[in-house]
XYZ file of C-alpha atoms in Angstrom:
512
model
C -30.004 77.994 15.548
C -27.593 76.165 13.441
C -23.911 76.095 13.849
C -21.278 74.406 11.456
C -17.602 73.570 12.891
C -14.397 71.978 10.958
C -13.427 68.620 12.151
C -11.561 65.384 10.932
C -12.170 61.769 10.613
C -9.251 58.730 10.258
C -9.648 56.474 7.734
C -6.179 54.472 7.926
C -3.222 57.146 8.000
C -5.445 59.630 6.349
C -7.749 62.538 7.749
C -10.610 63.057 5.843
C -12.364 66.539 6.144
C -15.801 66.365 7.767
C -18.143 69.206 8.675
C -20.149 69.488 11.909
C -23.345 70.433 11.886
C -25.610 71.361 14.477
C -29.654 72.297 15.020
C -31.094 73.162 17.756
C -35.060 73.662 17.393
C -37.868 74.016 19.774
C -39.571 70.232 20.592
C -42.220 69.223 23.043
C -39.113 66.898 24.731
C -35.186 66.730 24.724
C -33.887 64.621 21.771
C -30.309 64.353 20.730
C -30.275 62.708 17.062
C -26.976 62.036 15.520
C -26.552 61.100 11.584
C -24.232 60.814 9.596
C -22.861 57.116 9.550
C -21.499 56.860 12.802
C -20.204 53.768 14.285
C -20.637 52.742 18.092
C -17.885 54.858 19.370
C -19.615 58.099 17.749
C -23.003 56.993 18.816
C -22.461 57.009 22.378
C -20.518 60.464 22.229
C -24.028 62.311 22.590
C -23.935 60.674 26.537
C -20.380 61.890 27.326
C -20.621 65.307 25.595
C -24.652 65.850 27.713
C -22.633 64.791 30.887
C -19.506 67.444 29.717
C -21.383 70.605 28.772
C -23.491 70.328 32.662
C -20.437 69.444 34.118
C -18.339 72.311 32.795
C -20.902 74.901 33.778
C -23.096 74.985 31.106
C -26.591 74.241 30.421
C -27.758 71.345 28.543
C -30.811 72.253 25.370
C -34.062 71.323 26.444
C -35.048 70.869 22.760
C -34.501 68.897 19.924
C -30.700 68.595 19.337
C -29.759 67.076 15.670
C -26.294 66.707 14.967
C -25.252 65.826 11.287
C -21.628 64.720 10.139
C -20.826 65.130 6.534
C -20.282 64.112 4.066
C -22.952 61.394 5.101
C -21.579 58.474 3.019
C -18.518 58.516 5.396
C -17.852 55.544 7.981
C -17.076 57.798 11.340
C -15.409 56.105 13.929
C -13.503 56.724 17.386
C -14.267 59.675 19.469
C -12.544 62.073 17.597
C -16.073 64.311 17.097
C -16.765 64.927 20.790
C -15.055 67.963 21.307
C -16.313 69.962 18.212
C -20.086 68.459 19.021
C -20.021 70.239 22.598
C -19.094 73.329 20.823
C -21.322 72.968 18.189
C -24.114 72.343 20.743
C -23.301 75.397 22.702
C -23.327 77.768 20.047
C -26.414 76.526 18.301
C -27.781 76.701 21.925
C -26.909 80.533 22.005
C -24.701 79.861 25.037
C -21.289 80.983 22.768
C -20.724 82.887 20.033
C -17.575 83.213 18.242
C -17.029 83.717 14.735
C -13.819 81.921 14.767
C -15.567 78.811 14.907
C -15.947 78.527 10.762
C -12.020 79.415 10.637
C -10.764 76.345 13.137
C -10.657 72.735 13.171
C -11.844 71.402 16.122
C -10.601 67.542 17.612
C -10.535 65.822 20.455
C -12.532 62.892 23.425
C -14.202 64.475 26.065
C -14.206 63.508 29.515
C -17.252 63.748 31.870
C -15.694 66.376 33.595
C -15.353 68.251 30.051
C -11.591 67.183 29.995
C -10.042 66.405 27.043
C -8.698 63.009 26.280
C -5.996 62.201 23.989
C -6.658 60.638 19.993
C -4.864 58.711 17.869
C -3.454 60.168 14.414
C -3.324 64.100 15.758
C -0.347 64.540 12.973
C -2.444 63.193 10.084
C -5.270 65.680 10.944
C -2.834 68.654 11.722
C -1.478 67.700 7.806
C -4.914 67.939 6.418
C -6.012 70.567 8.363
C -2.767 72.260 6.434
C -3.922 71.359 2.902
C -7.170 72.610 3.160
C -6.507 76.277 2.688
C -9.270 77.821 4.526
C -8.277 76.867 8.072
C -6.240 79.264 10.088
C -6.004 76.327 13.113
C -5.995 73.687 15.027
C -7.101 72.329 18.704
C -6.279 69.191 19.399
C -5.602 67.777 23.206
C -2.561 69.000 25.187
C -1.233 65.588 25.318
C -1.371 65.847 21.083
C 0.081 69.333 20.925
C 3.209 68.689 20.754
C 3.171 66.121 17.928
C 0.762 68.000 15.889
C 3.060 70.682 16.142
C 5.061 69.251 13.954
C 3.805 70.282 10.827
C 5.170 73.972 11.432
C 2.852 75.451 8.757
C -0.761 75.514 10.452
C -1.096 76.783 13.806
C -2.051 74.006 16.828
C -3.347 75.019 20.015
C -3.497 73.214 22.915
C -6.639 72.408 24.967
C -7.128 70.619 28.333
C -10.909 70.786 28.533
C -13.974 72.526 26.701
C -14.099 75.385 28.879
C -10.721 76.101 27.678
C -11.899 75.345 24.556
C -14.672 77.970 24.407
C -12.185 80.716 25.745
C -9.745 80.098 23.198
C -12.568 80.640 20.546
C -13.947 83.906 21.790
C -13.158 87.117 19.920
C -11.008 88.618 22.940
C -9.033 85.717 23.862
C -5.729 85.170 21.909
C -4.239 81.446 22.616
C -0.607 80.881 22.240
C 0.277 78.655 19.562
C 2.718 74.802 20.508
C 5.877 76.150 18.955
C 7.641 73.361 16.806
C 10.733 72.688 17.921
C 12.378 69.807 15.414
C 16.351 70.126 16.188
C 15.565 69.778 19.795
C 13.298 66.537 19.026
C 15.979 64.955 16.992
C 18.860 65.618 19.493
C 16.589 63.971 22.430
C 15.003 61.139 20.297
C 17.650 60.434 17.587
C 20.218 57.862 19.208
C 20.432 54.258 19.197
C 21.622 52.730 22.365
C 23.097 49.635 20.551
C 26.004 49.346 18.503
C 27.622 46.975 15.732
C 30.710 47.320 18.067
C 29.389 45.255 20.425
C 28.481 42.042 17.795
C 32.289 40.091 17.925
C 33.255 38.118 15.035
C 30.812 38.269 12.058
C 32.596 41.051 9.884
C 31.450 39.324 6.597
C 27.897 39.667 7.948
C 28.980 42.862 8.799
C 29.473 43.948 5.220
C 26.648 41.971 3.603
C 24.658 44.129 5.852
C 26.669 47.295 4.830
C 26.025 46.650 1.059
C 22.153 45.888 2.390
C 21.787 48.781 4.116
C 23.400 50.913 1.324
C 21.044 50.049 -1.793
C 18.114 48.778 0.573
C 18.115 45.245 -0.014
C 16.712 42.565 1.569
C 18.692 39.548 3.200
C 18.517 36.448 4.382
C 20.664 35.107 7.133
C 20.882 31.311 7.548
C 23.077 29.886 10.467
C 22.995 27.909 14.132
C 21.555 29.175 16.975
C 23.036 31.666 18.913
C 25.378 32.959 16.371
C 24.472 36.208 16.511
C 21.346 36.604 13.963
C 19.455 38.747 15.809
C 21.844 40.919 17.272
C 23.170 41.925 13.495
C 19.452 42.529 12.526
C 18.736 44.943 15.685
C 21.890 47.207 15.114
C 20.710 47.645 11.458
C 19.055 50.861 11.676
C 22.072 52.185 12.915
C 24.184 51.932 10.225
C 21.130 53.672 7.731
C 21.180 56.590 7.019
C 19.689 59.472 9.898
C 15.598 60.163 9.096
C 15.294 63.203 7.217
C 12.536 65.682 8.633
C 10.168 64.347 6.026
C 10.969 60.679 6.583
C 10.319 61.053 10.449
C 7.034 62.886 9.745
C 5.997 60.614 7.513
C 6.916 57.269 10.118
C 5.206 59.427 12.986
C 1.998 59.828 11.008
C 1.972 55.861 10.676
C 2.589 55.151 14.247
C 0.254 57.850 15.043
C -2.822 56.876 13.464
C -1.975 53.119 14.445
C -1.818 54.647 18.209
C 1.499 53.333 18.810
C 3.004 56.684 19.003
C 5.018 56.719 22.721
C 3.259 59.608 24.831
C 6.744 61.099 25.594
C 7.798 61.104 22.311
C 5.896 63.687 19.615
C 8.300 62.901 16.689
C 9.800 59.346 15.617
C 13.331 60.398 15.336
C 15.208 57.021 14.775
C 14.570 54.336 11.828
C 11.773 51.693 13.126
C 12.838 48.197 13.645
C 9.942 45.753 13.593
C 10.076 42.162 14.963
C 6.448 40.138 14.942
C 6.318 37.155 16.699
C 6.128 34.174 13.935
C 2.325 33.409 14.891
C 1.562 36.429 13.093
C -1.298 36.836 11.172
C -1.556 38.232 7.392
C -3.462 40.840 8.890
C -1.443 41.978 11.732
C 1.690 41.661 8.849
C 0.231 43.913 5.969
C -2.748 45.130 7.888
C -6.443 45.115 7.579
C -9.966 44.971 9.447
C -13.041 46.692 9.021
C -11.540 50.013 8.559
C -8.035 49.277 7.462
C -5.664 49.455 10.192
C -1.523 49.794 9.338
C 0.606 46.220 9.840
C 3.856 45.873 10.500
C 5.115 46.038 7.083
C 3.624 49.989 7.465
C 4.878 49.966 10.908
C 8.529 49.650 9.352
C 8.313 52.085 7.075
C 11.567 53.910 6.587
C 12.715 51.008 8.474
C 13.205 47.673 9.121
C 11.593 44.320 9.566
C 12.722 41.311 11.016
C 11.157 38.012 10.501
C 13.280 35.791 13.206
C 12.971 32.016 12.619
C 11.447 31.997 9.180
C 10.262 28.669 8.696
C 8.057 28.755 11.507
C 5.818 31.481 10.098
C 3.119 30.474 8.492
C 3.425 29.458 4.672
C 0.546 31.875 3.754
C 0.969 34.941 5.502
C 4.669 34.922 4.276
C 3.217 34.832 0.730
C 1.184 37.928 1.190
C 5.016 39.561 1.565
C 5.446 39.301 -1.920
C 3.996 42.760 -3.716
C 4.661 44.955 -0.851
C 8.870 43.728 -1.380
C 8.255 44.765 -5.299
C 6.175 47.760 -4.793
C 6.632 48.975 -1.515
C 3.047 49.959 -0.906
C -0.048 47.729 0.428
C -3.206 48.483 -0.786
C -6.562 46.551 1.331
C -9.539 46.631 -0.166
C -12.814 45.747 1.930
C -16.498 46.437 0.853
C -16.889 49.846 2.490
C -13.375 51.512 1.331
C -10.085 50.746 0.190
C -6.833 52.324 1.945
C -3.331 52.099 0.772
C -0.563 51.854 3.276
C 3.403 53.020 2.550
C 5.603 50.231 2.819
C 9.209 50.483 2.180
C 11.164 48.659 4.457
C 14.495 46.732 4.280
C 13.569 43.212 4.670
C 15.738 40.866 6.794
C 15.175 37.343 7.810
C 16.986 34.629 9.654
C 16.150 31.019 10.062
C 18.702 27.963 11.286
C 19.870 25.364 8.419
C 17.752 22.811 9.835
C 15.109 21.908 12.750
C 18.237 21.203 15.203
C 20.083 24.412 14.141
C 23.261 22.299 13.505
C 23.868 21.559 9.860
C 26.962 21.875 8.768
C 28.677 23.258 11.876
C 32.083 21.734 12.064
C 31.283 21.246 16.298
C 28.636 20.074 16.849
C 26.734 16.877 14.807
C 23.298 17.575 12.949
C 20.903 14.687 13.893
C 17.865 15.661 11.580
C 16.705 13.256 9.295
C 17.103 14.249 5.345
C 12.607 14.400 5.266
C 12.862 16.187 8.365
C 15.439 18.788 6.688
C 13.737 18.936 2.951
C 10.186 19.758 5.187
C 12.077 22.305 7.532
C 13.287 24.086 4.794
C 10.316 23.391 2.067
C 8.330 25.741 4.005
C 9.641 28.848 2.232
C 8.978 29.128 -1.322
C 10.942 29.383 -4.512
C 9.086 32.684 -5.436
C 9.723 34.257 -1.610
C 13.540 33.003 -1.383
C 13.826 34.866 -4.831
C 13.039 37.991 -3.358
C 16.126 37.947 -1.030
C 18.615 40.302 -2.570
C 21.590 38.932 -0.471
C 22.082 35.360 1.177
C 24.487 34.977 3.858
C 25.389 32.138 6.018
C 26.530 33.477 9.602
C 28.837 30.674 11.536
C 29.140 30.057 14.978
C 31.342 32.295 16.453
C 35.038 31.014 17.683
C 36.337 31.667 20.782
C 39.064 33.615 20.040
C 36.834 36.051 19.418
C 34.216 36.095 22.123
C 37.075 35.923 24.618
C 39.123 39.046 22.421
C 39.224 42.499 24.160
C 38.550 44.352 20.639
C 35.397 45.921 19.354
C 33.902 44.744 16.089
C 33.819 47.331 13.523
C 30.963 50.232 14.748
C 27.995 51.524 13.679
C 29.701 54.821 12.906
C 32.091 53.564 10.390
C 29.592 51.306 8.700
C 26.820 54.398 8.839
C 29.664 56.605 6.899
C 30.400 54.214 4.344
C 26.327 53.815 3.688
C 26.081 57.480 3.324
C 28.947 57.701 0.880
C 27.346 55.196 -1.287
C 23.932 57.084 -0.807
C 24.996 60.659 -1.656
C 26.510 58.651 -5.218
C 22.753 57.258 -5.865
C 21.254 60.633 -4.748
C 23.186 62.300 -7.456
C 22.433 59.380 -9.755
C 18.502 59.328 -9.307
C 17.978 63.361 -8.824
C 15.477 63.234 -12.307
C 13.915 60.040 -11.517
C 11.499 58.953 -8.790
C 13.895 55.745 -7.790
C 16.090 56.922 -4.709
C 18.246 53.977 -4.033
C 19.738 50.830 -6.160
C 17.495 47.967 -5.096
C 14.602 49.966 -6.075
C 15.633 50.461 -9.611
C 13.736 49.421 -13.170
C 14.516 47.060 -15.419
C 15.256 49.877 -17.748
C 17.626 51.695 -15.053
C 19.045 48.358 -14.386
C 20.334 48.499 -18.057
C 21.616 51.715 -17.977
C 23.568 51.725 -14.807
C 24.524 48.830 -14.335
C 26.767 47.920 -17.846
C 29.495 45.429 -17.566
C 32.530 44.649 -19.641
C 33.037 41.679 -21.839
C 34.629 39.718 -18.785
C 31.845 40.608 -16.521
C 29.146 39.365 -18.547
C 30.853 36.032 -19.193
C 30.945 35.902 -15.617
C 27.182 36.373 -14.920
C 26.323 34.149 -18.073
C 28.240 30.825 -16.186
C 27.071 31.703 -12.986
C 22.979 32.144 -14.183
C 23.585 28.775 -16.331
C 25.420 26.876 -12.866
C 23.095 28.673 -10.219
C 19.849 28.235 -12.978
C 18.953 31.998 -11.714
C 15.665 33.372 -13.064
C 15.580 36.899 -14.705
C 14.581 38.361 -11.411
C 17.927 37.107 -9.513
C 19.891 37.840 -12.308
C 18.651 41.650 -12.113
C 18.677 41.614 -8.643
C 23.006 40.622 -9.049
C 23.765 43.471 -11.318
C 21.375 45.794 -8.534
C 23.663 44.932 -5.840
C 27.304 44.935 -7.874
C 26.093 48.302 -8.446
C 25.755 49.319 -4.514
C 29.229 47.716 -3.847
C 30.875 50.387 -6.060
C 29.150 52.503 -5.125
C 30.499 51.643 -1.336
C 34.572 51.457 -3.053
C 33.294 54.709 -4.888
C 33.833 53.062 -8.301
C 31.850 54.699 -11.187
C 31.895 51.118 -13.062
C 30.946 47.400 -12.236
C 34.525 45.545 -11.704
C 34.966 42.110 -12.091
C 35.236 41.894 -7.589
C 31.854 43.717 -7.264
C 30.355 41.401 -9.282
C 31.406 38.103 -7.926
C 30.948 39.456 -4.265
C 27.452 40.288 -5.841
C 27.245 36.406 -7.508
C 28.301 35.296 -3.903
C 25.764 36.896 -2.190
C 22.898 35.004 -4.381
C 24.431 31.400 -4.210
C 23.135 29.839 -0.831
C 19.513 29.660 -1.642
C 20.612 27.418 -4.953
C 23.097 25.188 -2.579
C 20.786 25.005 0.651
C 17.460 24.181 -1.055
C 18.427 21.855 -4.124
């Protein structure tokens, strides 16, 4: 007998449709053959799903078993096809019948005991299994209900083992669908326990961070250690605006199919904040391997990433930064397949003024050499630093205002003024596919971003002092435009624009 069942393959974030199919024919001995380009994960799946079907009361065929996973040209990896094998085994074997089994995807490890185990990118598969049209389900493991629940418009039923499995499938059994339940997973998952409140001093960081965090630019922080870098680059995703249902789907799905995803937690609900360690490689930062795997430039989708102590990253895999900041998608291309990764993140780096950390702080004396300095800081290049919407330098704190009883301004005031500005470039983008100001084109950049006769005098002596390139001078005129939009201005005044020339003049003074 021959017996065909839906399943799903990852290849990166994506599930890719692939069809079951199992014969069971008479032979002289038992032989399980399995084809379709499986890898060594797959392979060994005919041992744990023999050992599952005796296990859970069932017979295993005496005959020749072949098991074929299409499309054949198709890498299959991970253990994703053990579940749907067992049942395609026992109903070519004439020891189930259901005609349901045509109508249902089918996921999920097995267990010796005939458990199920849980998989990585259950979301991504409950989305395909969606878009294909002819599916009126999904059964994934109990432990992935909940997240593949998410996508509220394909059923998902939950299964603990394959004789659960096979009773959910017969014709007189009806299984309860996992109920979605989104407000309840953002009021449980979507609060930060930090706060800008709790950062003293800083409040021009502050605002740089604001305006960053309003158009979604990048910045650069440069300043002595322990004033406070890292703490203003944590409390960043609380001042963005809150994940939209899409958004958090679409962050889940990454974290998912990297198998990052928190067992307790079926939907992402906050923004991701990403902080690799500076030994780093370029493929843990943009991602790769055999079969492309997401980095953490994917991993902060929607998000944020923080590269702490720039300099000490290595030259090259910083370089590889560069088209993911312009395009905001990472494409990896390897023999067998190519997969493209989403990527739009708010960049933020911080690195100290020299190898000591004490340049140009008033209290304490710098004792780095000028070769030691030029080396320190010639590790970034031109092309990178040019990338860096805003430059800030953050001070050592004073006293005063460690020692002061009041909070800095919050995370709730800043958050309101970035959602002001937001709503003003929702409204301004609704026709185009740009959402926010750092993300517009050159030709947008031209059209909403006009300045009067004083203005552009302004930007003409500061490109000619500052020696900008067309790319920082574009970059200016981007973020004038999300400071007025923050004062609610519908033109480009002469202060937005020299807050916005301000913002681009350390790189010019720090690395001459």
């Amino acid at each position: 007998m021959l017996a065909k069942l839906n399943t799903f393959s990852l290849l990166g974030i994506e599930a890719v449709p692939v069809e079951v199919e199992v014969d069971v024919s008479t032979a002289a001995l038992p032989k399980t053959i399995l084809v379709g380009l499986p890898e060594a994960a797959v392979r060994e799946s005919t041992q744990r799903v023999e050992r599952a079907i005796v296990n859970s009361g069932f017979e295993r065929p005496q005959d020749r078993v072949t098991i074929n996973l299409a499309p054949g040209d198709l890498p299959k990896q991970a253990a994703f096809f053990d579940l749907s094998i067992a049942l395609g085994v026992l109903a070519a074997s004439g020891q189930m019948e259901s005609k349901k089994l045509g109508r249902f995807a089918v996921v999920g490890e097995l267990a010796l005991d005939g458990s199920t185990r849980p998989l990585r990118g259950a979301l991504s598969m409950a989305m395909a299994a969606a878009k294909q049209g002819n599916i009126e389900g999904i059964l994934v493991p109990r432990e992935n209900a909940a997240e593949a629940a998410v996508v509220e418009s394909i059923p998902v039923y939950a299964i603990s083992s394959l004789s659960e499995a096979i009773a959910s499938l017969s014709e007189d059994f009806e299984l309860e669908p996992t109920s979605p339940d989104l407000d309840r997973l953002f009021t449980n998952f979507g609060t930060y326990e930090i706060d800008y409140s709790d950062v003293r001093g800083q409040e021009m960081a502050k605002r740089a961070l604001t305006v960053a965090a309003a158009g979604s630019h990048n910045c650069l922080m440069v300043g002595p250690p322990g004033s406070g870098k890292t703490m203003l680059a944590q409390r960043m995703p609380t001042i963005m605006p809150t994940l939209s249902a899409e958004e958090a789907i679409e962050t889940t799905r990454i974290y998912s199919a990297a198998g990052l995803l928190p067992g307790d937690q079926p939907l992402l609900a906050t923004r991701p904040f990403r902080s690799p360690h500076h030994t780093i490689s370029e493929a843990g930062l943009v991602g790769g391997g055999t079969i492309p795997n997401p980095g953490e430039i994917s991993l902060s989708h929607n998000g944020v990433l923080f590269l702490d102590e720039l300099p000490e990253f290595n030259r090259r895999t910083l370089e590889v930064l560069r088209q993911p900041l312009e395009e905001n998608e990472i494409t990896i291309s390897r023999a067998r397949m190519t997969a493209s990764f989403p990527a739009d993140f708010i960049l933020i780096s911080a690195l100290n003024p020299c190898p000591c950390g004490f340049r140009n702080d008033v209290r304490r004396s710098c004792n780095c050499s000028p070769a030691q300095i030029e080396r320190y800081m010639g590790k970034l290049s031109g092309p990178l630093l040019d990338r860096m919407d805003i430059q800030i330098e953050v001070p050592a704190v004073p006293f005063e205002s460690l020692a002061s009883n009041t909070n800095g301004t919050s995370s709730e005031k800043m958050r309101e003024m970035v959602d002001r500005a937001r709503q003003r470039q929702a409204e301004r983008f609704r026709n185009t596919s740009t959402r926010r100001n750092g993300q517009m084109k050159s030709k947008e950049v031209r059209s909403y971003c006009q300045l009067n006769h004083a203005g552009r005098s302004l930007l003409k002596a500061s490109a000619e002092e500052l020696g900008l390139s067309a790319r920082a001078h574009d970059k200016i005129l981007r973020i004038s435009r999300t400071i007025a939009d923050l004062e609610e201005s519908p033109t480009i005044e002469m202060t937005h624009l020299a807050e916005a020339i301000n913002y681009r003049s350390i790189d010019r003074r720090l690395w001459r």
